[in-house]
CSV table of C-alpha atoms in Angstrom, one decimal:
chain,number,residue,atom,x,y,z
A,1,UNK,CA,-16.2,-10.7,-47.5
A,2,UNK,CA,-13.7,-13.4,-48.8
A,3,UNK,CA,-15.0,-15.9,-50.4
A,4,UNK,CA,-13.4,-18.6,-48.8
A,5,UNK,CA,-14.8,-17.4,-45.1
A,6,UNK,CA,-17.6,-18.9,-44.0
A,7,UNK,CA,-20.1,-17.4,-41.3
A,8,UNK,CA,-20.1,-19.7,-37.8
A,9,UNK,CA,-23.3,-20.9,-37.9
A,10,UNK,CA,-22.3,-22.7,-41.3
A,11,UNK,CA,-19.7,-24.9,-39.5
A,12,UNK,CA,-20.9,-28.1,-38.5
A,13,UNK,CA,-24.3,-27.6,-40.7
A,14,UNK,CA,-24.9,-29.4,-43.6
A,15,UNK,CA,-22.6,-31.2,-46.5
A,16,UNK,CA,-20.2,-28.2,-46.3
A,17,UNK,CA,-19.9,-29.0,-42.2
A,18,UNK,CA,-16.2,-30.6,-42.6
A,19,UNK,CA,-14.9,-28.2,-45.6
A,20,UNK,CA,-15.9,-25.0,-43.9
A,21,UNK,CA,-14.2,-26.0,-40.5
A,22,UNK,CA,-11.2,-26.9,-42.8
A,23,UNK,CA,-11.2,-23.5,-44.5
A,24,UNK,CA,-11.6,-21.8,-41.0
A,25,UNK,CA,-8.3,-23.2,-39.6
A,26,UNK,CA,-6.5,-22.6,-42.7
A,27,UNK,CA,-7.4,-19.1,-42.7
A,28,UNK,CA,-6.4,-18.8,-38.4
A,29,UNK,CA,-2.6,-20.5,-39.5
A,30,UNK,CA,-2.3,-17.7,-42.1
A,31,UNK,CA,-3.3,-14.8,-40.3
A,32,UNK,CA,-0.3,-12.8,-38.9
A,33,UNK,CA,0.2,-12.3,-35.0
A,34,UNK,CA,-2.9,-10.2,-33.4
A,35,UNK,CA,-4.7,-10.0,-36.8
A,36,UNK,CA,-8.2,-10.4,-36.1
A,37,UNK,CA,-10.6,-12.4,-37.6
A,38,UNK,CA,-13.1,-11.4,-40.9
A,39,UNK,CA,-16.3,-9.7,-39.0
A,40,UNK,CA,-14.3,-10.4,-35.5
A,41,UNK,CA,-15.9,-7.8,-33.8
A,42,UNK,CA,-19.7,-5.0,-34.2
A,43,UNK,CA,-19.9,-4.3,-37.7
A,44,UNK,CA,-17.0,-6.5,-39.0
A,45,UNK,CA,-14.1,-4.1,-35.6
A,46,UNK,CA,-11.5,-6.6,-34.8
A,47,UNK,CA,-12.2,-7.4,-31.3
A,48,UNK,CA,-10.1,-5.8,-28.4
A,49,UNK,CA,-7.2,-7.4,-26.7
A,50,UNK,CA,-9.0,-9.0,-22.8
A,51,UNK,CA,-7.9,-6.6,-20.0
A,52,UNK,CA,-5.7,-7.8,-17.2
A,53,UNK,CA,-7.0,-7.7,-13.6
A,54,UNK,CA,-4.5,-5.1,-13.0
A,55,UNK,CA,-6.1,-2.9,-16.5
A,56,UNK,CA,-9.7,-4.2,-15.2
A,57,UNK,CA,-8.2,-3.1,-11.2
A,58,UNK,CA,-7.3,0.5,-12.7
A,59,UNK,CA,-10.4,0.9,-15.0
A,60,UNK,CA,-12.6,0.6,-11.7
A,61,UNK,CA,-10.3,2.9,-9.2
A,62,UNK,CA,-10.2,5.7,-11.3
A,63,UNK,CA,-14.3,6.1,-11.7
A,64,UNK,CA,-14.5,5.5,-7.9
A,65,UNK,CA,-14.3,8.6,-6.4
A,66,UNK,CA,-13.4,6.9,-2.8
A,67,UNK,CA,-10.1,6.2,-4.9
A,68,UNK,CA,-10.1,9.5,-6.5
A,69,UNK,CA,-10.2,11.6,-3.2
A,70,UNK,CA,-7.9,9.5,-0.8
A,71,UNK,CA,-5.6,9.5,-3.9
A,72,UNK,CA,-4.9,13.1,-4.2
A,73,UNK,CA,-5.2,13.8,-0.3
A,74,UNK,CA,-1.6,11.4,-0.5
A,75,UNK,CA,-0.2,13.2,-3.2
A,76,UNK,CA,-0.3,16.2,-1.3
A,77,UNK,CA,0.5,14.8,1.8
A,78,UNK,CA,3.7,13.3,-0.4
A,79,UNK,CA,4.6,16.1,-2.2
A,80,UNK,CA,4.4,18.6,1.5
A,81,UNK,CA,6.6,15.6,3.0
A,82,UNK,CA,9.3,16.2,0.3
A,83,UNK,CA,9.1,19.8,0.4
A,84,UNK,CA,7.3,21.1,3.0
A,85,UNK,CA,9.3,24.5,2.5
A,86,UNK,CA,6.4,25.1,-0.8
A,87,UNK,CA,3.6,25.9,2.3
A,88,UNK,CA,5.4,26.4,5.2
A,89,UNK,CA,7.9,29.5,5.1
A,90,UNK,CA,9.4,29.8,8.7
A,91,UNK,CA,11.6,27.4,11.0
A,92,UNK,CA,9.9,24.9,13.0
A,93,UNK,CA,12.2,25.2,15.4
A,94,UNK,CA,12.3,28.5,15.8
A,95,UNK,CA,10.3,29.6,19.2
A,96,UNK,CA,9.2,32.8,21.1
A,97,UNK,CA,8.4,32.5,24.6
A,98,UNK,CA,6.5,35.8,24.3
A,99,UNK,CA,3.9,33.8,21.9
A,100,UNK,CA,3.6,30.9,23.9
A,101,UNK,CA,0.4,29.2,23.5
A,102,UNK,CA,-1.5,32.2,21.8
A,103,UNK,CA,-4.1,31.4,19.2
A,104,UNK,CA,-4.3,32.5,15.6
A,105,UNK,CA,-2.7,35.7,14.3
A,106,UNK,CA,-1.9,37.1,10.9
A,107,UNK,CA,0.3,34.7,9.2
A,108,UNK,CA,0.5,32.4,12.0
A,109,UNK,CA,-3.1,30.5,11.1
A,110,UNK,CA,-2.8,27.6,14.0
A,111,UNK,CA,-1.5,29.7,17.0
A,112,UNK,CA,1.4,28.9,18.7
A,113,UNK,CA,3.3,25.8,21.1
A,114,UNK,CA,4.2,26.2,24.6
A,115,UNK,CA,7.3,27.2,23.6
A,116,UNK,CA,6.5,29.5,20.7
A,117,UNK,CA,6.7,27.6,18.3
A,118,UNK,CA,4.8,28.0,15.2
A,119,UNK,CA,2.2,25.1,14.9
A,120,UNK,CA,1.3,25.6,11.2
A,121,UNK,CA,4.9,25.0,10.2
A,122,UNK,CA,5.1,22.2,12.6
A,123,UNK,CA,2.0,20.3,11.5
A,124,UNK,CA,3.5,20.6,8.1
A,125,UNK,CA,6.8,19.5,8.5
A,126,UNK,CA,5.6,16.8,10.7
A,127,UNK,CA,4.1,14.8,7.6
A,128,UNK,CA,7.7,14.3,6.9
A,129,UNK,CA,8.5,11.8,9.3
A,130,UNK,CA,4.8,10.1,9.7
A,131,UNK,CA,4.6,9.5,5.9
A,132,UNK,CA,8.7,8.4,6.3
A,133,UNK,CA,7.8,6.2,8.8
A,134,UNK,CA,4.5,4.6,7.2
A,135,UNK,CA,5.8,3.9,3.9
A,136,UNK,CA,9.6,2.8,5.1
A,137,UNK,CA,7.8,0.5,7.6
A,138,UNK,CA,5.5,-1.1,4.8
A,139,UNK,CA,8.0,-1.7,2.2
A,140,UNK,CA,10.1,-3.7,4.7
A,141,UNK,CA,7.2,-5.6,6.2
A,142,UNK,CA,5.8,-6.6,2.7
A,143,UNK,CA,8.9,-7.1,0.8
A,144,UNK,CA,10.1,-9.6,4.0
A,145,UNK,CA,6.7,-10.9,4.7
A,146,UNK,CA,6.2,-11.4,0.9
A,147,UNK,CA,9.6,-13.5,0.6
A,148,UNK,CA,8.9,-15.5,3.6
A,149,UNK,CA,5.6,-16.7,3.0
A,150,UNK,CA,6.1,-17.1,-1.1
A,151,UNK,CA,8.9,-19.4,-0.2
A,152,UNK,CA,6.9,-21.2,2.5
A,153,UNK,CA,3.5,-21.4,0.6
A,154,UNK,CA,5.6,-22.4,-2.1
A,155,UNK,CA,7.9,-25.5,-1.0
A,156,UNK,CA,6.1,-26.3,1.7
A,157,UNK,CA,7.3,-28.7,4.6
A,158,UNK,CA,9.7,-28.1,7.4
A,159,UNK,CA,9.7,-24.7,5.7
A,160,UNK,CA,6.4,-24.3,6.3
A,161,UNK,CA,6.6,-25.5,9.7
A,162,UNK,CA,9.2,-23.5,10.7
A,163,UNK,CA,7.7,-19.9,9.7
A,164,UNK,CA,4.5,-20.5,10.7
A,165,UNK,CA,5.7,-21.4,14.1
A,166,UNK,CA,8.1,-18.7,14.2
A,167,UNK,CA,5.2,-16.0,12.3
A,168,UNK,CA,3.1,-17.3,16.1
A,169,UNK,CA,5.8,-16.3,18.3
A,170,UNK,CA,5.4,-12.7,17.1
A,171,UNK,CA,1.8,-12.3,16.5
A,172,UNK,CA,1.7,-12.9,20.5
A,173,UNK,CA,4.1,-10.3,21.2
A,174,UNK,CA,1.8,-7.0,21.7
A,175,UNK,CA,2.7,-3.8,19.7
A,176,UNK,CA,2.3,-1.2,22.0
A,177,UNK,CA,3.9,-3.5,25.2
A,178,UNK,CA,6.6,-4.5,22.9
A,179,UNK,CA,7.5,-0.9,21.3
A,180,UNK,CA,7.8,0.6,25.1
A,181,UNK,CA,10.1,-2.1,25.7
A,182,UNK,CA,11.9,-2.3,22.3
A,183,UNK,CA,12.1,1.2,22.2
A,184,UNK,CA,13.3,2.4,25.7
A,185,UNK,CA,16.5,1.5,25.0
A,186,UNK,CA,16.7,3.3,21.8
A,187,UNK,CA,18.6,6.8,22.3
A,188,UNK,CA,18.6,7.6,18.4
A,189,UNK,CA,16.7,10.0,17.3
A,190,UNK,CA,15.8,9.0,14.1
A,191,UNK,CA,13.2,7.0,12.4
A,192,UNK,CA,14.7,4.2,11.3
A,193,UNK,CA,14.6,2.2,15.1
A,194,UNK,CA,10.8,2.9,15.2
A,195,UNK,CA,10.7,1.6,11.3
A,196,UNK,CA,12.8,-1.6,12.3
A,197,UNK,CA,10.4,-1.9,14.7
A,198,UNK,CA,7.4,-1.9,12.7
A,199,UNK,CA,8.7,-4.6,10.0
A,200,UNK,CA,9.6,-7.0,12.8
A,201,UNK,CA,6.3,-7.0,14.2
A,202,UNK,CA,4.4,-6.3,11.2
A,203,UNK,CA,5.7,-9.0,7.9
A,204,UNK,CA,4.4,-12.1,9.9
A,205,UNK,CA,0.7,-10.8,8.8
A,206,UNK,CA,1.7,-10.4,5.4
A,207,UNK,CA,3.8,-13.7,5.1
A,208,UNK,CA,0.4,-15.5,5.9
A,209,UNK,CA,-1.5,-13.3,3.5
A,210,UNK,CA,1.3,-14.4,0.8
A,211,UNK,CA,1.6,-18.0,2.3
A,212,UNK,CA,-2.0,-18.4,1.2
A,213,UNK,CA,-2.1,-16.8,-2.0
A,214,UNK,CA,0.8,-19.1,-3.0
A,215,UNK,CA,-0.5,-22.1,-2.0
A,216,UNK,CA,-3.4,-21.2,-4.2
A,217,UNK,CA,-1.6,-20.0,-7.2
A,218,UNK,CA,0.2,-23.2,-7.7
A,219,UNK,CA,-2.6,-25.4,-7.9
A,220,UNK,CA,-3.8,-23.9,-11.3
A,221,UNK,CA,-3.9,-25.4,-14.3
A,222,UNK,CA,-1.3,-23.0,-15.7
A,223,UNK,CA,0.8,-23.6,-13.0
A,224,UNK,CA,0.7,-27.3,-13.6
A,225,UNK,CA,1.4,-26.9,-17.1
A,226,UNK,CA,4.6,-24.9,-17.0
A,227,UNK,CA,6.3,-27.8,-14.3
A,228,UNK,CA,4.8,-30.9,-16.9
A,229,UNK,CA,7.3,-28.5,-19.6
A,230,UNK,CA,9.8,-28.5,-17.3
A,231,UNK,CA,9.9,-24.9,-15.7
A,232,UNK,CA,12.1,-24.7,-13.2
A,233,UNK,CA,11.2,-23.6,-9.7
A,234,UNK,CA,12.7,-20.0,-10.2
A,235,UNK,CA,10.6,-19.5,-13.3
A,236,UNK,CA,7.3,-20.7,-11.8
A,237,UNK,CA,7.5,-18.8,-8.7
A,238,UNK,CA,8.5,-15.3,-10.7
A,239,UNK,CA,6.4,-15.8,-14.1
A,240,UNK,CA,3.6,-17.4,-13.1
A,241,UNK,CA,3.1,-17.6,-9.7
A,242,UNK,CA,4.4,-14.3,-8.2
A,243,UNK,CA,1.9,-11.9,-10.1
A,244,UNK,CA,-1.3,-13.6,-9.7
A,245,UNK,CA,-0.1,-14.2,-5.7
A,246,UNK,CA,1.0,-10.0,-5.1
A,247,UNK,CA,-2.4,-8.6,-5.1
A,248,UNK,CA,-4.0,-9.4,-1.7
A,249,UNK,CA,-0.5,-8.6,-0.2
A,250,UNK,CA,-1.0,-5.3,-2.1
A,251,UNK,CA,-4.0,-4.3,-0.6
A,252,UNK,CA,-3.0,-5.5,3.0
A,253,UNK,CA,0.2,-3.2,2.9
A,254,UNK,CA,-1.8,-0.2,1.9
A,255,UNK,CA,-4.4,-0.8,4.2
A,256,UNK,CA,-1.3,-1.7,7.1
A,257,UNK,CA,0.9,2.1,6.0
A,258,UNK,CA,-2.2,4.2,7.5
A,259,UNK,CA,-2.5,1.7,10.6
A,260,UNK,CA,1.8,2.0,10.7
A,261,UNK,CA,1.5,5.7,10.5
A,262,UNK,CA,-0.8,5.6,13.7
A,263,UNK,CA,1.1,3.3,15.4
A,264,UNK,CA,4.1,5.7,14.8
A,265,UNK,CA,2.8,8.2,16.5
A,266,UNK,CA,0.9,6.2,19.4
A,267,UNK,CA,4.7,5.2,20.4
A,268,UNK,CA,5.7,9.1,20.1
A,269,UNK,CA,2.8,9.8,22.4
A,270,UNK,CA,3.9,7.5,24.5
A,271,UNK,CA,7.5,8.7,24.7
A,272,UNK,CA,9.0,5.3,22.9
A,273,UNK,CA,8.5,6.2,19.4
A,274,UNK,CA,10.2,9.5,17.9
A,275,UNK,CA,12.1,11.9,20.1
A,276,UNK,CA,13.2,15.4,19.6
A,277,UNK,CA,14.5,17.2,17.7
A,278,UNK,CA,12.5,15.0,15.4
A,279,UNK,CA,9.1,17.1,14.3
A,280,UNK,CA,6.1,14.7,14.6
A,281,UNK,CA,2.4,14.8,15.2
A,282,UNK,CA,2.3,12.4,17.9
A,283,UNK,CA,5.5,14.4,20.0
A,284,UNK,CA,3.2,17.4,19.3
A,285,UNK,CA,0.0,15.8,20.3
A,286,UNK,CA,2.0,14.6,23.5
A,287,UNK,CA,3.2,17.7,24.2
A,288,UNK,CA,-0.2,19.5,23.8
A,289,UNK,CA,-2.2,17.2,25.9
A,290,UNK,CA,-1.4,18.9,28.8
A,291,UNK,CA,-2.8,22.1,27.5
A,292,UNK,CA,-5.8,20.7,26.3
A,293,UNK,CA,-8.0,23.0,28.3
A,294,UNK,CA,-5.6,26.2,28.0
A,295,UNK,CA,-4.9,26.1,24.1
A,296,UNK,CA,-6.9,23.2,22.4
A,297,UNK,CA,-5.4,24.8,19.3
A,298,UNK,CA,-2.0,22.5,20.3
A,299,UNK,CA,-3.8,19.5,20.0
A,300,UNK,CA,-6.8,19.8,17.6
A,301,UNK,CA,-4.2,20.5,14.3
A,302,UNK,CA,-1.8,17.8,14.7
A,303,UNK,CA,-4.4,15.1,15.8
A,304,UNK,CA,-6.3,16.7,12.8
A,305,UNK,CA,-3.7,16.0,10.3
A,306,UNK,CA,-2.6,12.9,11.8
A,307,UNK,CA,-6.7,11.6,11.7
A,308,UNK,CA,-7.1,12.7,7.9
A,309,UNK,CA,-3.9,11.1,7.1
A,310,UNK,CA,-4.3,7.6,8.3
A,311,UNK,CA,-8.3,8.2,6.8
A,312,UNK,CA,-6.6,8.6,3.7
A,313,UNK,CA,-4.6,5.7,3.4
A,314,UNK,CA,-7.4,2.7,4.9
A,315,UNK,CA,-10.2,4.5,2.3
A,316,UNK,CA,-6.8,4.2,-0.6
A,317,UNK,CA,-6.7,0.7,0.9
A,318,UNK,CA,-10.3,-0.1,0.9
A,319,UNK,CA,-10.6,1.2,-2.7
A,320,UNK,CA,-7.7,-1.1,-4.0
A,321,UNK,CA,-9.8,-4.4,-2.6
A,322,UNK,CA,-13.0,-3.4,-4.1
A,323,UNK,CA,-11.0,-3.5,-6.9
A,324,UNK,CA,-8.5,-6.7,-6.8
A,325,UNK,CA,-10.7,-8.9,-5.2
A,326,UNK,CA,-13.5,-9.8,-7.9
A,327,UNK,CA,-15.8,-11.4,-5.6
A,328,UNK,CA,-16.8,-7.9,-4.1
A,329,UNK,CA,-17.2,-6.7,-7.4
């Protein structure tokens, strides 16, 4: 040990009190950057660099098997929505009215539609548009909600005002009512009018969920600190403000893409949301209902998927609060 370093407990104690404490900052100014201090750490270890709640968030998803599970049931669903083609060899459009509505045969595991149509290949291609759909819908909703409300929480008055009222006018608007009308008079058959739909109803949640975290951010000490030096407004909101603000919206969005997901195909049950050609579970599960007595098969798959999807996503979503939110640690 040097011979200038003196233990702690000598600070303070004694003649030596001043000297030592005169020593110890001399020898802090002449360390280099991240050098840690004689005995920092067990056994004389330099002590570890503090984790960030985002290191601290990951270090606690990854032992939770909750996280674990829903995690890889995503991936797959992910990776089968990219390329369905790696599990699902035939057409899913391809039909044979001689099959119609049969169960399971040899290399057709899930039966067949009422028009012959291969149910396996269409449960698996339908993950395409559902997972489009969900995570489209919850980019949009939080990337517009997030603006909204940061800017609102952030400045405050007739700005405010304004969004809050305006954030009211569509939280009384209800989503199924309003997607059958909205929707109707939609002929495309794509997803992107059933996504535009979903982030006009769905970023006034989020804008209040990033309203409030702003409005708490700002009143730190840190906060506080950077405007007294003369940070501009830019800098606060996207340095200091912005990532301790993002992680309840985070959770909210994953916790909202399962909910979107469902909502998506609610409307194509309906007849509002997707239409054909487009493969989805809920024109499937529309389709089948009908037949629910005379081939169940029609229903139970798609529904199945569809149920074990949106599980997926609200148990990723649950995981990811447990973890950002220390007070249910």
């Amino acid at each position: 040990m040097p011979e200038s370093y003196v233990p702690k407990e000598a600070i303070g104690h004694g003649d030596g009190g001043s000297a030592a404490l005169a020593i110890g900052e001399a020898e802090s100014l002449e360390r280099r950057p991240g050098e840690a201090p004689p005995g920092g750490g067990p056994g004389g270890e330099p002590l570890g660099k503090p984790r960030s709640l985002w290191s601290d968030a990951w270090h606690d998803l990854y032992r939770n098997p909750v996280f674990v599970v829903s995690a890889l049931v995503i991936v797959f669903l992910v990776i089968i929505a990219i390329w369905p083609q790696l599990i699902a060899t035939g057409n899913p459009y391809r039909a044979d009215l001689a099959k119609a509505q049969q169960g399971s045969q040899p290399g057709h595991p899930f039966g067949f539609d009422t028009q012959g149509r291969d149910v396996y290949t269409r449960v698996v291609y339908g993950a395409r548009a559902s997972i489009t759909v969900g995570v489209c819908a919850t980019t949009g909703a939080a990337l517009l909600g997030s603006l909204l409300g940061g800017l609102a929480g952030f400045f405050g008055g007739w700005w405010d005002t304004s969004l809050s009222r305006l954030a009211d006018i569509f939280f009384g608007i209800p989503v199924i009512l309003g997607g059958l009308v909205f929707l109707s008079v939609v002929t495309s058959t794509t997803v992107w009018p059933v996504v535009g739909f979903i982030v006009l109803l769905g970023w006034p949640q989020v804008s209040r969920i990033a309203r409030g975290s702003v409005v708490t951010a700002k009143q730190n000490d840190y906060v506080q600190a950077a405007r007294a030096l003369g940070a501009g407004n830019g800098r606060m909101l996207l340095r200091h403000i912005a990532p301790n603000a993002i992680a309840p919206v985070i959770v909210v969005a994953t916790i909202a893409l399962g909910t979107y997901i469902a909502l998506e195909a609610t409307l194509s049950y309906l007849g509002a949301g997707l239409k054909p050609p487009t493969v989805s579970w809920g024109i499937d599960i529309s389709t089948a209902s009908t037949y629910i007595r005379s081939a169940p098969h029609m229903l139970l798959w798609p529904a199945g998927a569809l149920s074990i999807t949106v599980l997926a996503f609200i148990m990723l979503g649950d995981a990811v609060r447990d973890a950002l939110d220390p007070k249910l640690r």
